Each structure stands twice: as C-alpha cells, then as structure tokens.
mmCIF file of C-alpha atoms and ligand atoms in Angstrom:
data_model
loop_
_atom_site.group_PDB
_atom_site.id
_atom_site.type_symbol
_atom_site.label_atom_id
_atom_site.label_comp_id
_atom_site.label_asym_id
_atom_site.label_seq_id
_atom_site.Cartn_x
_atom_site.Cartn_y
_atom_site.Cartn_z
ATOM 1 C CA UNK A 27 -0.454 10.694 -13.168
ATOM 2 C CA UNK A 28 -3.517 11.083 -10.457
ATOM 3 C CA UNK A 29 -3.309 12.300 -6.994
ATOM 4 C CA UNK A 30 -4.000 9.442 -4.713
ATOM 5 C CA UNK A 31 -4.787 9.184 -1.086
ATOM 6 C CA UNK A 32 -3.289 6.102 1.087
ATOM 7 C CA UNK A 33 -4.930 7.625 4.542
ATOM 8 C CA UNK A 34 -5.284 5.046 7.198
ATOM 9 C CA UNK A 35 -8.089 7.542 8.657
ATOM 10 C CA UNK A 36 -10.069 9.789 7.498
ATOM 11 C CA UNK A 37 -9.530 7.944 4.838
ATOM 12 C CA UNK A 38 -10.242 7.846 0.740
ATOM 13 C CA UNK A 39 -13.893 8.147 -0.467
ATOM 14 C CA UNK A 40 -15.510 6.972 -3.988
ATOM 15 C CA UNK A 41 -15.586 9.949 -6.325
ATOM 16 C CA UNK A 42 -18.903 9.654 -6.882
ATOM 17 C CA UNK A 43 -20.101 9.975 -3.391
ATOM 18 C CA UNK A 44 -18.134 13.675 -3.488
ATOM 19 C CA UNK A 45 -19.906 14.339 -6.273
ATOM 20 C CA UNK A 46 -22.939 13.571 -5.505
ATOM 21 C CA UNK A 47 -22.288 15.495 -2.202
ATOM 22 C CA UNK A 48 -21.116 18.367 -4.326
ATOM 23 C CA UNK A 49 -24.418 18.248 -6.407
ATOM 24 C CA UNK A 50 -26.805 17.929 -3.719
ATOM 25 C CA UNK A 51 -25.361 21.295 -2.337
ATOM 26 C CA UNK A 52 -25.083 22.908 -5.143
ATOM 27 C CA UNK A 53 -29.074 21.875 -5.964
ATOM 28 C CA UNK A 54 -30.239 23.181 -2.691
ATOM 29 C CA UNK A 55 -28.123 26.300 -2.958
ATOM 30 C CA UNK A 56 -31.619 28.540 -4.320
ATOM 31 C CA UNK A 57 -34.108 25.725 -2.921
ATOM 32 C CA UNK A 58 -34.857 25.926 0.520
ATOM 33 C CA UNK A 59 -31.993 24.937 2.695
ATOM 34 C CA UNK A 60 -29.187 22.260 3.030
ATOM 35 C CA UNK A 61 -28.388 19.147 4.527
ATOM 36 C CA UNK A 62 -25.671 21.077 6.835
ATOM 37 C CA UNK A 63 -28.514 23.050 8.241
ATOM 38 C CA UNK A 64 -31.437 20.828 8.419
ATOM 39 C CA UNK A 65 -33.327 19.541 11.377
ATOM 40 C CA UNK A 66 -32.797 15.908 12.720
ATOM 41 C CA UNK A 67 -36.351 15.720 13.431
ATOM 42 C CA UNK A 68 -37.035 16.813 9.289
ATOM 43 C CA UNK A 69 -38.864 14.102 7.468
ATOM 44 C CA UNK A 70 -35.934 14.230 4.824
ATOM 45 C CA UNK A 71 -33.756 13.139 7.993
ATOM 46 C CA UNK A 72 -35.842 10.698 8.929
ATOM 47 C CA UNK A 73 -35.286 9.196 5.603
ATOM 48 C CA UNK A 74 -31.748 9.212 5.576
ATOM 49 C CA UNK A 75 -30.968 7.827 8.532
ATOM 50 C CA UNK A 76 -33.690 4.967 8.265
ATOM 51 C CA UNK A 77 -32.160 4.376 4.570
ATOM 52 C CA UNK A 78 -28.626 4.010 6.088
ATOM 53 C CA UNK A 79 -29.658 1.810 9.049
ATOM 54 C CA UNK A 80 -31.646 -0.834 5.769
ATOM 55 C CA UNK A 81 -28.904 -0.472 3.654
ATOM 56 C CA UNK A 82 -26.359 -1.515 6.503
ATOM 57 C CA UNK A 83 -28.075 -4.273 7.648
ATOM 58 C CA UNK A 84 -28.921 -5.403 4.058
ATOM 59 C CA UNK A 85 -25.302 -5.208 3.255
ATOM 60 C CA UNK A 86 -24.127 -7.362 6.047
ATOM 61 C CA UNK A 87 -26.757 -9.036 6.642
ATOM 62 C CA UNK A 88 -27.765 -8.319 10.422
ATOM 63 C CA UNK A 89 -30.454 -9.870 11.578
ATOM 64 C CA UNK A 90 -33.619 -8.046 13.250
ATOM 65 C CA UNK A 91 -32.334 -9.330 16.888
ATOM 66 C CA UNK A 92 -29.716 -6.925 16.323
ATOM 67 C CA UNK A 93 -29.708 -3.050 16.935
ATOM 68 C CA UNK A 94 -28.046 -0.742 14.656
ATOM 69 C CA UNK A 95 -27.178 2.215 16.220
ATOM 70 C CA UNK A 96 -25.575 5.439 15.239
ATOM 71 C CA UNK A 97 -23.344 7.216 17.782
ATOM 72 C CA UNK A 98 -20.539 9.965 18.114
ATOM 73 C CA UNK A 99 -17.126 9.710 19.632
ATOM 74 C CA UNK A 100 -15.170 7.366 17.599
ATOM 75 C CA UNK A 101 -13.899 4.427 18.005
ATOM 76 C CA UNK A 102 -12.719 5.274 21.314
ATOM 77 C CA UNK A 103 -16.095 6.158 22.977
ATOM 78 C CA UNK A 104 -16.962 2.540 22.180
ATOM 79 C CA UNK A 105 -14.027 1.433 24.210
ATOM 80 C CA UNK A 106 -15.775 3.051 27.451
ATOM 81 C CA UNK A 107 -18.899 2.430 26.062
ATOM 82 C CA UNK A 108 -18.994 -1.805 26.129
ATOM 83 C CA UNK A 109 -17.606 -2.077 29.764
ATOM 84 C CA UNK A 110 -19.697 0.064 30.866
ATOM 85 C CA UNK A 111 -22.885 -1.554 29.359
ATOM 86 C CA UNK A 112 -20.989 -5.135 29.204
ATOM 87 C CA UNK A 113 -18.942 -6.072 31.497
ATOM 88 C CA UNK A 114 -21.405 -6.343 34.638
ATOM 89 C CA UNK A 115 -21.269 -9.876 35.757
ATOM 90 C CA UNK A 116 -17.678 -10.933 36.348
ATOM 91 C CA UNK A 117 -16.713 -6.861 35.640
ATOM 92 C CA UNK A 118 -13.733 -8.505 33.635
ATOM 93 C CA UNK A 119 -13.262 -7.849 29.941
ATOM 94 C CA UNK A 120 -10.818 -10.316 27.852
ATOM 95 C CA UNK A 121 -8.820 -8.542 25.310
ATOM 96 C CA UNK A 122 -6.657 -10.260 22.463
ATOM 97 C CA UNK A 123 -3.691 -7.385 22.569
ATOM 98 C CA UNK A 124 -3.350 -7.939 18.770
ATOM 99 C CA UNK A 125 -2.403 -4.019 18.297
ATOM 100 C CA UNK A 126 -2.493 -0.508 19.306
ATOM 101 C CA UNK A 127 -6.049 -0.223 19.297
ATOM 102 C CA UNK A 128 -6.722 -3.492 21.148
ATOM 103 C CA UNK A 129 -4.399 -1.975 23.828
ATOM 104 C CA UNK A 130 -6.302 0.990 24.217
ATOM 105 C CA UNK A 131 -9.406 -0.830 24.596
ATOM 106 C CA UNK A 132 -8.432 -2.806 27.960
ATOM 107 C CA UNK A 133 -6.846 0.618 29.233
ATOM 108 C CA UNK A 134 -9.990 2.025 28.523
ATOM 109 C CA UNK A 135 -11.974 -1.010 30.222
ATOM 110 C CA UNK A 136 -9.752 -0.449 33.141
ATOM 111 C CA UNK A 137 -10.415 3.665 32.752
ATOM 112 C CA UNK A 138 -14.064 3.004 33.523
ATOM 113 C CA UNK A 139 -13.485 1.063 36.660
ATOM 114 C CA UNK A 140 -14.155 -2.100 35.318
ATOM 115 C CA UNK A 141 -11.064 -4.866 34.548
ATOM 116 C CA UNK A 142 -9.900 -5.068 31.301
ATOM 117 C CA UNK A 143 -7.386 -8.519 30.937
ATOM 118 C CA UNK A 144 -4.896 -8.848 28.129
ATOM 119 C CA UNK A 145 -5.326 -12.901 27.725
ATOM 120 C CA UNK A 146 -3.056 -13.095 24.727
ATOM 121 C CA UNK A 147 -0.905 -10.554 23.191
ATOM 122 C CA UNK A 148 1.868 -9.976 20.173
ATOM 123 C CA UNK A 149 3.233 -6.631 21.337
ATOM 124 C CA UNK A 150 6.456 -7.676 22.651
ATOM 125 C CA UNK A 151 6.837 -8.926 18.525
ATOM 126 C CA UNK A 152 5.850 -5.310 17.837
ATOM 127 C CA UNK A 153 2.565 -7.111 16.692
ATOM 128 C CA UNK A 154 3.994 -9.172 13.985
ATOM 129 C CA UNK A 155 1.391 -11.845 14.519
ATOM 130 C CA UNK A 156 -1.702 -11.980 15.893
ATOM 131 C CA UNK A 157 -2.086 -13.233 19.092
ATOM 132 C CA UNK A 158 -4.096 -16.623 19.944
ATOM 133 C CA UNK A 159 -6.318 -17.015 22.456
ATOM 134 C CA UNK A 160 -4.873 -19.497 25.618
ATOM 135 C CA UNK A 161 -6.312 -23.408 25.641
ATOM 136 C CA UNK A 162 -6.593 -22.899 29.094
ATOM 137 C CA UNK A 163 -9.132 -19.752 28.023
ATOM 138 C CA UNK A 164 -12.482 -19.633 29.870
ATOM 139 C CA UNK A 165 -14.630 -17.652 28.455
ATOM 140 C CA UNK A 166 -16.631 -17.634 31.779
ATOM 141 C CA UNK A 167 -14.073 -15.817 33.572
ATOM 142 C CA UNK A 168 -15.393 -12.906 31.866
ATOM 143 C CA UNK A 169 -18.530 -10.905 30.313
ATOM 144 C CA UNK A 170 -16.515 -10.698 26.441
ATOM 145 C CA UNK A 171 -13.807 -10.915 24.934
ATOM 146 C CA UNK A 172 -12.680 -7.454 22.498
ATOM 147 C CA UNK A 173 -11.147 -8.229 19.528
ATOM 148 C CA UNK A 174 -9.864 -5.691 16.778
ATOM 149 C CA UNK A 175 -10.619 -7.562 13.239
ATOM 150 C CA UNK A 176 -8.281 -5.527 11.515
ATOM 151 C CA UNK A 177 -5.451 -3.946 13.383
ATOM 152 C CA UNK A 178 -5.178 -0.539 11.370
ATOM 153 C CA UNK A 179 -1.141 0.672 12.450
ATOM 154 C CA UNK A 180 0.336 -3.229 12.268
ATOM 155 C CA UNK A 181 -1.597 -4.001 9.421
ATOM 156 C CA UNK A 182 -2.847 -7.471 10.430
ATOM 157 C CA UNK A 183 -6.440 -8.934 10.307
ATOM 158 C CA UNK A 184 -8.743 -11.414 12.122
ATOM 159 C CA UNK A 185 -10.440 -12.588 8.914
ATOM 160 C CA UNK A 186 -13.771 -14.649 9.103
ATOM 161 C CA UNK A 187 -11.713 -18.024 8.510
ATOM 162 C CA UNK A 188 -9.300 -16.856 11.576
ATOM 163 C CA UNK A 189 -11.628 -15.639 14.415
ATOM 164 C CA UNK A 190 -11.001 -16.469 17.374
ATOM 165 C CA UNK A 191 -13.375 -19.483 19.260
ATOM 166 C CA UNK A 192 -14.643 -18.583 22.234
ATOM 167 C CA UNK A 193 -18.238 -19.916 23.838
ATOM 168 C CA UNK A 194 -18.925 -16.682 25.675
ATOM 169 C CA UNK A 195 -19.404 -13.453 24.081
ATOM 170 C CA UNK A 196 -17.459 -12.177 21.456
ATOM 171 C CA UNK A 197 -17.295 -8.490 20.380
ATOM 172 C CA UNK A 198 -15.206 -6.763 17.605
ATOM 173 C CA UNK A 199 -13.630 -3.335 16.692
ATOM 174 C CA UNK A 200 -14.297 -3.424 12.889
ATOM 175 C CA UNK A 201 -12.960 0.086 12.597
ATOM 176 C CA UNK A 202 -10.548 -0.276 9.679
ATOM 177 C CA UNK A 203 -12.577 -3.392 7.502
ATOM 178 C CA UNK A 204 -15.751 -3.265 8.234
ATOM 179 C CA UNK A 205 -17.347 -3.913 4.707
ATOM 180 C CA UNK A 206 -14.073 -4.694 3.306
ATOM 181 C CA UNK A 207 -14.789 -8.113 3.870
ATOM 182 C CA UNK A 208 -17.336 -10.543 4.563
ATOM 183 C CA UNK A 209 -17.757 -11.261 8.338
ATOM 184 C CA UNK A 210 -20.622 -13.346 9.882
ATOM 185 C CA UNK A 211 -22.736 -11.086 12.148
ATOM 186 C CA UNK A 212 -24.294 -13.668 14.108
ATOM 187 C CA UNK A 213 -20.424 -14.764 15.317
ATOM 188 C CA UNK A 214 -20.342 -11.501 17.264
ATOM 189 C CA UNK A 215 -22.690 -10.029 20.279
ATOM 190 C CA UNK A 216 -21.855 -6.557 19.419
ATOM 191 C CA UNK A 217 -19.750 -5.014 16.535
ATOM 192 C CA UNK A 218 -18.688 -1.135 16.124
ATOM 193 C CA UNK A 219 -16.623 0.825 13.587
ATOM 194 C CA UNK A 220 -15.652 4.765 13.138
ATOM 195 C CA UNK A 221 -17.227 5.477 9.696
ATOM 196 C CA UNK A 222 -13.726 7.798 9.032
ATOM 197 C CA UNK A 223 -12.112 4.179 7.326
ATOM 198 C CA UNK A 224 -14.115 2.548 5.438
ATOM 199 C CA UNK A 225 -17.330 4.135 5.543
ATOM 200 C CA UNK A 226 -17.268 7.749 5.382
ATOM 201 C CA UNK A 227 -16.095 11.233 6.871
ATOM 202 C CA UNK A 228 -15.166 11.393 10.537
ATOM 203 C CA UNK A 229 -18.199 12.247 12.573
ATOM 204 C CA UNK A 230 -20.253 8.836 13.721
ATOM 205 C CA UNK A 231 -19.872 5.798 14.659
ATOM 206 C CA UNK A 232 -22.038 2.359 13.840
ATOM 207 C CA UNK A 233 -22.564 0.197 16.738
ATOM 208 C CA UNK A 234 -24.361 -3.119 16.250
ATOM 209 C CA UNK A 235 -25.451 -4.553 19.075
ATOM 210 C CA UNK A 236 -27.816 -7.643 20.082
ATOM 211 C CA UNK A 237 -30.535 -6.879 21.847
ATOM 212 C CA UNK A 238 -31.095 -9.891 24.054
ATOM 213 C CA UNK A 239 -27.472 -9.487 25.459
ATOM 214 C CA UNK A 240 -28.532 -6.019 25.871
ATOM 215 C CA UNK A 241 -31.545 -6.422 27.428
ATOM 216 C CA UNK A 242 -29.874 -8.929 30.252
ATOM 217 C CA UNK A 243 -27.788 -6.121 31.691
ATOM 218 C CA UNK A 244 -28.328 -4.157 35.003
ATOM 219 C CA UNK A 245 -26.602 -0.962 34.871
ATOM 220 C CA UNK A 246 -26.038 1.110 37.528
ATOM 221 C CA UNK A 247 -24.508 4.848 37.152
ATOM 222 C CA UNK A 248 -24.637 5.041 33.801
ATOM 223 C CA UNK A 249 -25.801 8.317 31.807
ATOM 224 C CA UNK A 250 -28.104 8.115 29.242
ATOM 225 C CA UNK A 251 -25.367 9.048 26.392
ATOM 226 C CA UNK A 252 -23.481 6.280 27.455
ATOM 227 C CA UNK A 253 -25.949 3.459 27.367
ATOM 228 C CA UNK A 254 -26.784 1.836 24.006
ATOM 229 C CA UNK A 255 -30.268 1.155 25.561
ATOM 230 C CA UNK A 256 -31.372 4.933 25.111
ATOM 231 C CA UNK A 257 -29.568 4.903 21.288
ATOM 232 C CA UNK A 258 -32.160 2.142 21.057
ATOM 233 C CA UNK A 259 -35.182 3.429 22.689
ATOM 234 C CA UNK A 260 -34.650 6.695 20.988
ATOM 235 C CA UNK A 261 -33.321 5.674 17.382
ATOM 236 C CA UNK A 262 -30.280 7.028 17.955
ATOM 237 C CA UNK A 263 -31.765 10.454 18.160
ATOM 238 C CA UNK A 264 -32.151 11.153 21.869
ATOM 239 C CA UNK A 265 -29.592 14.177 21.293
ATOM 240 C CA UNK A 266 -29.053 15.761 17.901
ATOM 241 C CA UNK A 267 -26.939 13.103 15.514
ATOM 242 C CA UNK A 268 -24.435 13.759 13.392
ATOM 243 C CA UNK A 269 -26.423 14.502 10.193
ATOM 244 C CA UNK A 270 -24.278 15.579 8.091
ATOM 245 C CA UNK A 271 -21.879 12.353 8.619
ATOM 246 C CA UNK A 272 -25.236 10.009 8.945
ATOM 247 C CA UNK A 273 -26.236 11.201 5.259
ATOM 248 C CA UNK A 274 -22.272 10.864 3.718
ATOM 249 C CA UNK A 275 -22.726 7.407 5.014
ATOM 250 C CA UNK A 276 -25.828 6.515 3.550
ATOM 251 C CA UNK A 277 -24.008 7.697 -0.030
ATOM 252 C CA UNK A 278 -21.211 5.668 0.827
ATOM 253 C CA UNK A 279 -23.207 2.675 1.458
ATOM 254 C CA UNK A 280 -25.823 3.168 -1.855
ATOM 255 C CA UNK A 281 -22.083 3.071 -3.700
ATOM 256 C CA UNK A 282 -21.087 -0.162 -2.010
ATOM 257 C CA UNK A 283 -24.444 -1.534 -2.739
ATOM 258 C CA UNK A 284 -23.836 0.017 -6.490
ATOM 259 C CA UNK A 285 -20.615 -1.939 -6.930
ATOM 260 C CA UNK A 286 -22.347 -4.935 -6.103
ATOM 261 C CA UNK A 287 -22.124 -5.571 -2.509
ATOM 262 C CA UNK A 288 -19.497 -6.833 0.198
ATOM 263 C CA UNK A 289 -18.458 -9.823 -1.811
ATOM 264 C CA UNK A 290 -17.278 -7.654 -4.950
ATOM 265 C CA UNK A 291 -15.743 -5.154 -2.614
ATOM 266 C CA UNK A 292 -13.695 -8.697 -0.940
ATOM 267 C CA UNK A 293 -12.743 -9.663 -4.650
ATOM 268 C CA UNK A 294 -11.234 -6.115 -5.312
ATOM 269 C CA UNK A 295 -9.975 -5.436 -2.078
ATOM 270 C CA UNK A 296 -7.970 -9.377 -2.359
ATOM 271 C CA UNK A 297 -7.087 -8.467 -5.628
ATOM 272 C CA UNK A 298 -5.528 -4.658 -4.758
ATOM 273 C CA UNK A 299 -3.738 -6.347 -1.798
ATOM 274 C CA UNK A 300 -2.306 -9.138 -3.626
ATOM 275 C CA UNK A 301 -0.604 -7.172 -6.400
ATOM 276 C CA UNK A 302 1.014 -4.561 -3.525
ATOM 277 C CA UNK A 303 2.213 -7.686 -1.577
ATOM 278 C CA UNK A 304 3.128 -9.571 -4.455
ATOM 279 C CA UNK A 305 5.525 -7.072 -5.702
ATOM 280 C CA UNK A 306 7.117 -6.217 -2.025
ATOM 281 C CA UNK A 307 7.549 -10.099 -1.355
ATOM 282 C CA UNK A 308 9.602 -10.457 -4.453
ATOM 283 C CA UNK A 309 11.607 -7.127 -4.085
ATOM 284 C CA UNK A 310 14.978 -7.325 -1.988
ATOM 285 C CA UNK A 311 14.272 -3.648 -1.315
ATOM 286 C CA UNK A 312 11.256 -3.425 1.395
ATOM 287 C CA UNK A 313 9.982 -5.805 3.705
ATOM 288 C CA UNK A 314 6.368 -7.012 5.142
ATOM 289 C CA UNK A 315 6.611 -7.713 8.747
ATOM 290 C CA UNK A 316 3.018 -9.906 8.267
ATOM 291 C CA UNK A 317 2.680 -12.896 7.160
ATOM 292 C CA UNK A 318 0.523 -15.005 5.707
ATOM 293 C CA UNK A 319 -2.909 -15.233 6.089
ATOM 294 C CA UNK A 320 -2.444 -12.733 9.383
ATOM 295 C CA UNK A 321 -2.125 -9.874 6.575
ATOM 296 C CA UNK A 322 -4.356 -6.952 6.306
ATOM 297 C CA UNK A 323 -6.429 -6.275 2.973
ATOM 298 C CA UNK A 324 -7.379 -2.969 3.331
ATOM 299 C CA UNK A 325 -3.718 -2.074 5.215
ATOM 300 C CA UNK A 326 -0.546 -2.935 3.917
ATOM 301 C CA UNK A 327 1.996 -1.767 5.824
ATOM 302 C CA UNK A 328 5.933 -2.521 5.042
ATOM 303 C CA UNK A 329 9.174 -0.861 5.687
ATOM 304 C CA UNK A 330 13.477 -1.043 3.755
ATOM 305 C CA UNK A 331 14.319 -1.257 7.147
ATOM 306 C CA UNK A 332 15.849 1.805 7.353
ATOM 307 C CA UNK A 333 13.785 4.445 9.357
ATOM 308 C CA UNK A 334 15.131 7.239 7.677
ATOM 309 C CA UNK A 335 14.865 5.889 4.027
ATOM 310 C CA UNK A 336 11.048 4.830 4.658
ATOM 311 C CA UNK A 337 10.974 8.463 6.011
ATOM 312 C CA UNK A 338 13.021 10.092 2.316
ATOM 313 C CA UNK A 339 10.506 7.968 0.118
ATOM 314 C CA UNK A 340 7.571 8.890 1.978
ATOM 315 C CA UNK A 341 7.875 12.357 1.094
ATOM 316 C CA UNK A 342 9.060 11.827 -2.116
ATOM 317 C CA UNK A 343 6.460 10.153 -2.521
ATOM 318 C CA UNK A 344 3.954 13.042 -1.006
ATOM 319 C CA UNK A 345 5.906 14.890 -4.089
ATOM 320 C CA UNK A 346 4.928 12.753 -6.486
ATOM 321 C CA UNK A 347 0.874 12.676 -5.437
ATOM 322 C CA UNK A 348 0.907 9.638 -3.620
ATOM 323 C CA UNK A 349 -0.335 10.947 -0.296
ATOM 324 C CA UNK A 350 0.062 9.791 3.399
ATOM 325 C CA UNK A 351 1.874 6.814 2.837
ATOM 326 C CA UNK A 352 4.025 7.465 5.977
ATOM 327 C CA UNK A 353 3.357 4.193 8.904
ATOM 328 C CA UNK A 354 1.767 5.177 12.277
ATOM 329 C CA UNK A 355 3.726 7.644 14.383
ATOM 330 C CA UNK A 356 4.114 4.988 16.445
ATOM 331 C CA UNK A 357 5.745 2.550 14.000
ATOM 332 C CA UNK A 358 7.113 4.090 11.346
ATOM 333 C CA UNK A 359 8.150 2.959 7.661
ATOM 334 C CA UNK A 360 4.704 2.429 5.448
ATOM 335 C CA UNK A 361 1.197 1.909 4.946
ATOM 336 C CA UNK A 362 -0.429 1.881 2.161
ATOM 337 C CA UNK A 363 -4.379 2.034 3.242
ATOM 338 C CA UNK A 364 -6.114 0.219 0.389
ATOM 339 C CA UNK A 365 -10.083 0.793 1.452
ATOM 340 C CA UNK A 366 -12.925 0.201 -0.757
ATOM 341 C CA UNK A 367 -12.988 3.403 -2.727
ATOM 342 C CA UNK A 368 -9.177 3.310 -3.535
ATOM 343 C CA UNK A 369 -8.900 2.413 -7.149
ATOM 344 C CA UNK A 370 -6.792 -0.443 -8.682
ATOM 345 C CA UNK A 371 -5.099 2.570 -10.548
ATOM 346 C CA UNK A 372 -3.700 3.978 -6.771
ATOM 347 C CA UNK A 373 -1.731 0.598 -6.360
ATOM 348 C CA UNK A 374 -0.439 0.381 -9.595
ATOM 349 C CA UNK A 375 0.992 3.991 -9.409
ATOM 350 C CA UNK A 376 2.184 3.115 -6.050
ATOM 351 C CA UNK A 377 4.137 0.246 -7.516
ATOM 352 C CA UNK A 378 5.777 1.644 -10.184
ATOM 353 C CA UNK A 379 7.011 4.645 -7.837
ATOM 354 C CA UNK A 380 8.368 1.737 -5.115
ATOM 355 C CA UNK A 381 10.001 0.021 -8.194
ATOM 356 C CA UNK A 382 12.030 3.605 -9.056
ATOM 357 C CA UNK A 383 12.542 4.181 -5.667
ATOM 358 C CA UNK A 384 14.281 1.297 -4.889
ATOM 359 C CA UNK A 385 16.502 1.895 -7.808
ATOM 360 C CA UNK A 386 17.115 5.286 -7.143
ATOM 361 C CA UNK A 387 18.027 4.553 -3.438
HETATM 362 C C1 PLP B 16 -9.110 4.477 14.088
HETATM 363 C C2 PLP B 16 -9.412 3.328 14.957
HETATM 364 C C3 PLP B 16 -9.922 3.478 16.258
HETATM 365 C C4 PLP B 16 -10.113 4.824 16.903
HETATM 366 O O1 PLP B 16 -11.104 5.507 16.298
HETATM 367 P P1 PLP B 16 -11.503 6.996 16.718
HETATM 368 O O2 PLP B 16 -12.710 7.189 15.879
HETATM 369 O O3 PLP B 16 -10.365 7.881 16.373
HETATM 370 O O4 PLP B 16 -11.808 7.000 18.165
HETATM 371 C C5 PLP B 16 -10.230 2.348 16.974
HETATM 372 N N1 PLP B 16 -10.010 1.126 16.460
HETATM 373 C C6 PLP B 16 -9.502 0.939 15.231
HETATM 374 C C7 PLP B 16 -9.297 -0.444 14.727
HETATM 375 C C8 PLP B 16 -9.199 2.034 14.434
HETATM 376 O O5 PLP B 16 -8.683 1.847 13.216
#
C-alpha cells in the first residue's frame, strides 16, 4: 500500500516534478553551481521565470492586459496588499465571509486602515454554505468585492457556474484551486494564489492583476514592496525573488501542461471528488456538511460527528500512510485535500480504509 499525502497546504506534488528536481541537482552537483545558489539576475533565471510567467498565462489563458506577477508573503500579504493598492476611492472593500480565509481578508482590509465590509456571510452556519451576495448590493459602494473561490478549511467552492455577479470589480483568493478548475480570467480584476496548494512548495505567490485598474490608482504612503506597480515595472525582480520556489513552479506548471492542461486536470479532479463523496453520501458512518454544487473539488472535508472518533481515525489513519487527513485546527473532523498531483490511487486507498474504519468503530 503507498504512502499518500492529503495536506491542505504545503500540499502534494507530482512525482515527477521531485524527480526532476532531484535530477537537476544531482546534474549540477560537479557542473558549475545550483539552482539554490544562483543569481536572479543569471540568464538561466531569466529563463525560468519568463517560462513560468508564458506557461501560466497560456494555461489560463490571461490576456496581455493583465500582469502576472510573482511575489512573497503568502496568501496573507495579498490581503494587505489589494486595499492598499485597491481600495482608494470609496476606501471600502466588500467581502463575501464564505470562510476562514475570507474573514481574514476584511480584518486585514481593516488592519491597513482601510474598511473592509462583510456584505454576506455563512459563519454563523459554521460555513456550511456559501454566502450570496445581497439584491440590495451596490457594487458602487465600494472599490471590490474579495471573494475566496475555494474555501480551503470548510471545503466549499465558488465554481465558474456559481460566481458571484457584481458590476464593479471583482477580485478572488484562488489559493486552494487555482488550476484545479477552469475559471474565466477576464471575470476578475485581479486574482492571487500561494503556490504551497496547488502549484508548488511554499515560497511565492502569483498575483494577476489588470493593468488598467492598476494604472487608475493614486497611492499615497505606500512602499515600493507593497505596490504591485513596482512588481510590474521591475518584473517582479525589484528585490531578490524566490528562485528556488519560482523554478519548482515552472516544473509544476510544464507537468500540468504535460497532462494536458486545466480541462484534464477539471475531469480528474471531478472524477477523484466524486468517488470520495459518493462513497461518504451513501455511508451512515461520516457526514459532508456541503452540499451540492457548493462542494469543494480539490477539498473534501467530512466528519462521524464525533470529535474524538474523527480524531482516533485520523491517526490511525497517519498509521496506516494516509497522511494529514486531520480537518483545520479550527474545525476539526476531516479533509481529504485532493489537488492535482494526488493520484486516483490516494482516494481509492482512502476509501477502502474509511470503509474498515467504520466497521471497526
Ligand atoms: C492557505 C490559504 C491562504 C493563506 O496563505 P498563506 O500563504 O499561508 O498566507 C489564503 N487563502 C486561502 C484560500 C488559502 O487556502
């Protein structure tokens, strides 16, 4: 039986893209020196982080009005990050408080000193559902509205048939299914995602951003790291990147582009999802607190009900090399992070050792 990794973050990569990692030290071991020690401004750099930048936008299709920019600080730098380059007219940001993350984003807004407005939220549901946006919603009350597409610790998604319609700017945290699924670029004025999900190790962060709503803005106080306008001037190299995380990336991407693109990773991902749902909607056992087409792809997250049960089976499970299956602190029970590079063989391990476990407990 293989070892398999359910992460929510960092979280599985395809085999290949170790090994060719592997391989590409071990090749420059005698040579002259290695990616971990090279110089951003190296022509080999150069390479890579141009390759990454056409292989993204050929992969989701972003058109040349868009920047694509590379930046550190996660997920949660971007939170800061928008507000402060965004939110400059009305200095309010509309959030849809569809999870954790979303949460943390109008804190953040708020953190910043501009206003970040919750216009819909689940939470009091623990996030069960995702929240709609109000009729009564004017999108000129404020300079965006942040959504999360897929809410990584509820397990719920925004999917390109479900975004929300607003006529002002929309902007998404695509964190946890970015290139999971297919999502219209031109829908959204800016997009960002950690690369530690769904698109390699922890280290940077893509931002995609379009430049006339960019170029509109009048900033005032804001330092050069934390304005997407010197990412852009200076091709995301106005301080040293993150190369080694840039160049994992770009492997990660070629292997996307190998398996034959977003739509083929959408077909797998449905079809991993579907059989791990499938088998907990039919079983008395363990529960989906989703439902319907709200559910996650890439995480599935379900509970027995019983905290300390989900709590037993998660470490059994741990013992029997199915790894990290344990929910969110913050949540409990379990998720089961199904990203592109976990194989169809990881959920059907993981459902055979649900099936004993709910007949051994
Ligand atoms: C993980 C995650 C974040 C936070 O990312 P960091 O890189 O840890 O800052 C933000 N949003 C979503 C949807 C995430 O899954």
């Amino acid at each position: 039986m293989g070892t398999y990794n359910f992460s929510a973050g960092p979280g599985v990569l395809p085999n290949e893209v170790i090994t060719k990692i592997k391989n590409d030290l071990a090749a420059e071991e005698n040579s002259n020196y290695s990616i971990l020690e090279i110089s951003h401004r190296s022509p080999r750099f150069e390479n890579i982080i141009k390759h990454a930048e056409a292989q993204l936008r050929d992969l989701m299709a972003i058109p040349d009005d868009y920047a694509v920019l590379f930046i550190q600080g996660g997920g949660s730098l971007q939170f800061e990050m928008l507000p402060l380059n965004f939110a400059n007219q009305t200095g309010q940001v509309a959030v849809l408080d569809s999870g954790n993350f979303a949460n943390k984003a109008a804190k953040a807004a708020n953190a910043v000193g501009k206003k970040g407005v919750i216009v819909a939220s689940s939470r009091e549901e623990k996030y069960r559902y995702l929240p709609e946006l109000p009729h009564d919603f004017q999108s000129s009350d404020y300079d965006y509205l942040h959504i999360t597409t897929n809410n990584t610790i509820e397990g719920s998604t925004y999917h390109q048939s479900n975004l929300p319609k607003t006529n002002g700017h929309l902007v998404a945290d695509m964190s946890s299914n970015i290139l999971a699924e297919p999502y219209d670029v031109t829908k959204f004025s800016a997009i960002f995602a950690g690369a530690q999900k769904n698109l390699g190790p922890a280290g940077v962060t893509v931002a995609i951003v379009k430049k006339d709503w960019l170029a509109e803005q009048k900033i005032e106080n804001v330092g050069p790291m934390m304005r997407y306008q010197t990412y852009v001037d200076k091709d995301s190299m106005y301080n040293t990147p993150p190369v080694f995380s840039i160049y994992a990336l770009g492997l990660v991407l070629d292997w996307v582009k190998d398996q034959g693109g977003v739509d083929q990773m959408y077909v797998n991902n449905q079809k991993k999802a579907a059989k791990l749902y499938d088998y907990l909607d039919q079983s008395d056992f363990y529960q989906v607190p989703v439902q319907g087409t709200d559910r996650s792809i890439t995480n599935v997250v379900f509970t027995t009900g019983d905290a300390d049960l989900d709590k037993k089976i998660s470490q059994d499970a741990d013992v029997a090399g199915l790894h990290h299956l344990a929910g969110h602190r913050s949540v409990g029970g379990f998720r089961a992070s199904l990203y592109n590079a976990q194989p169809m063989a990881a959920v059907d391990t993981l459902i055979d050792f649900l099936k004993k476990a709910a007949k051994e407990n």
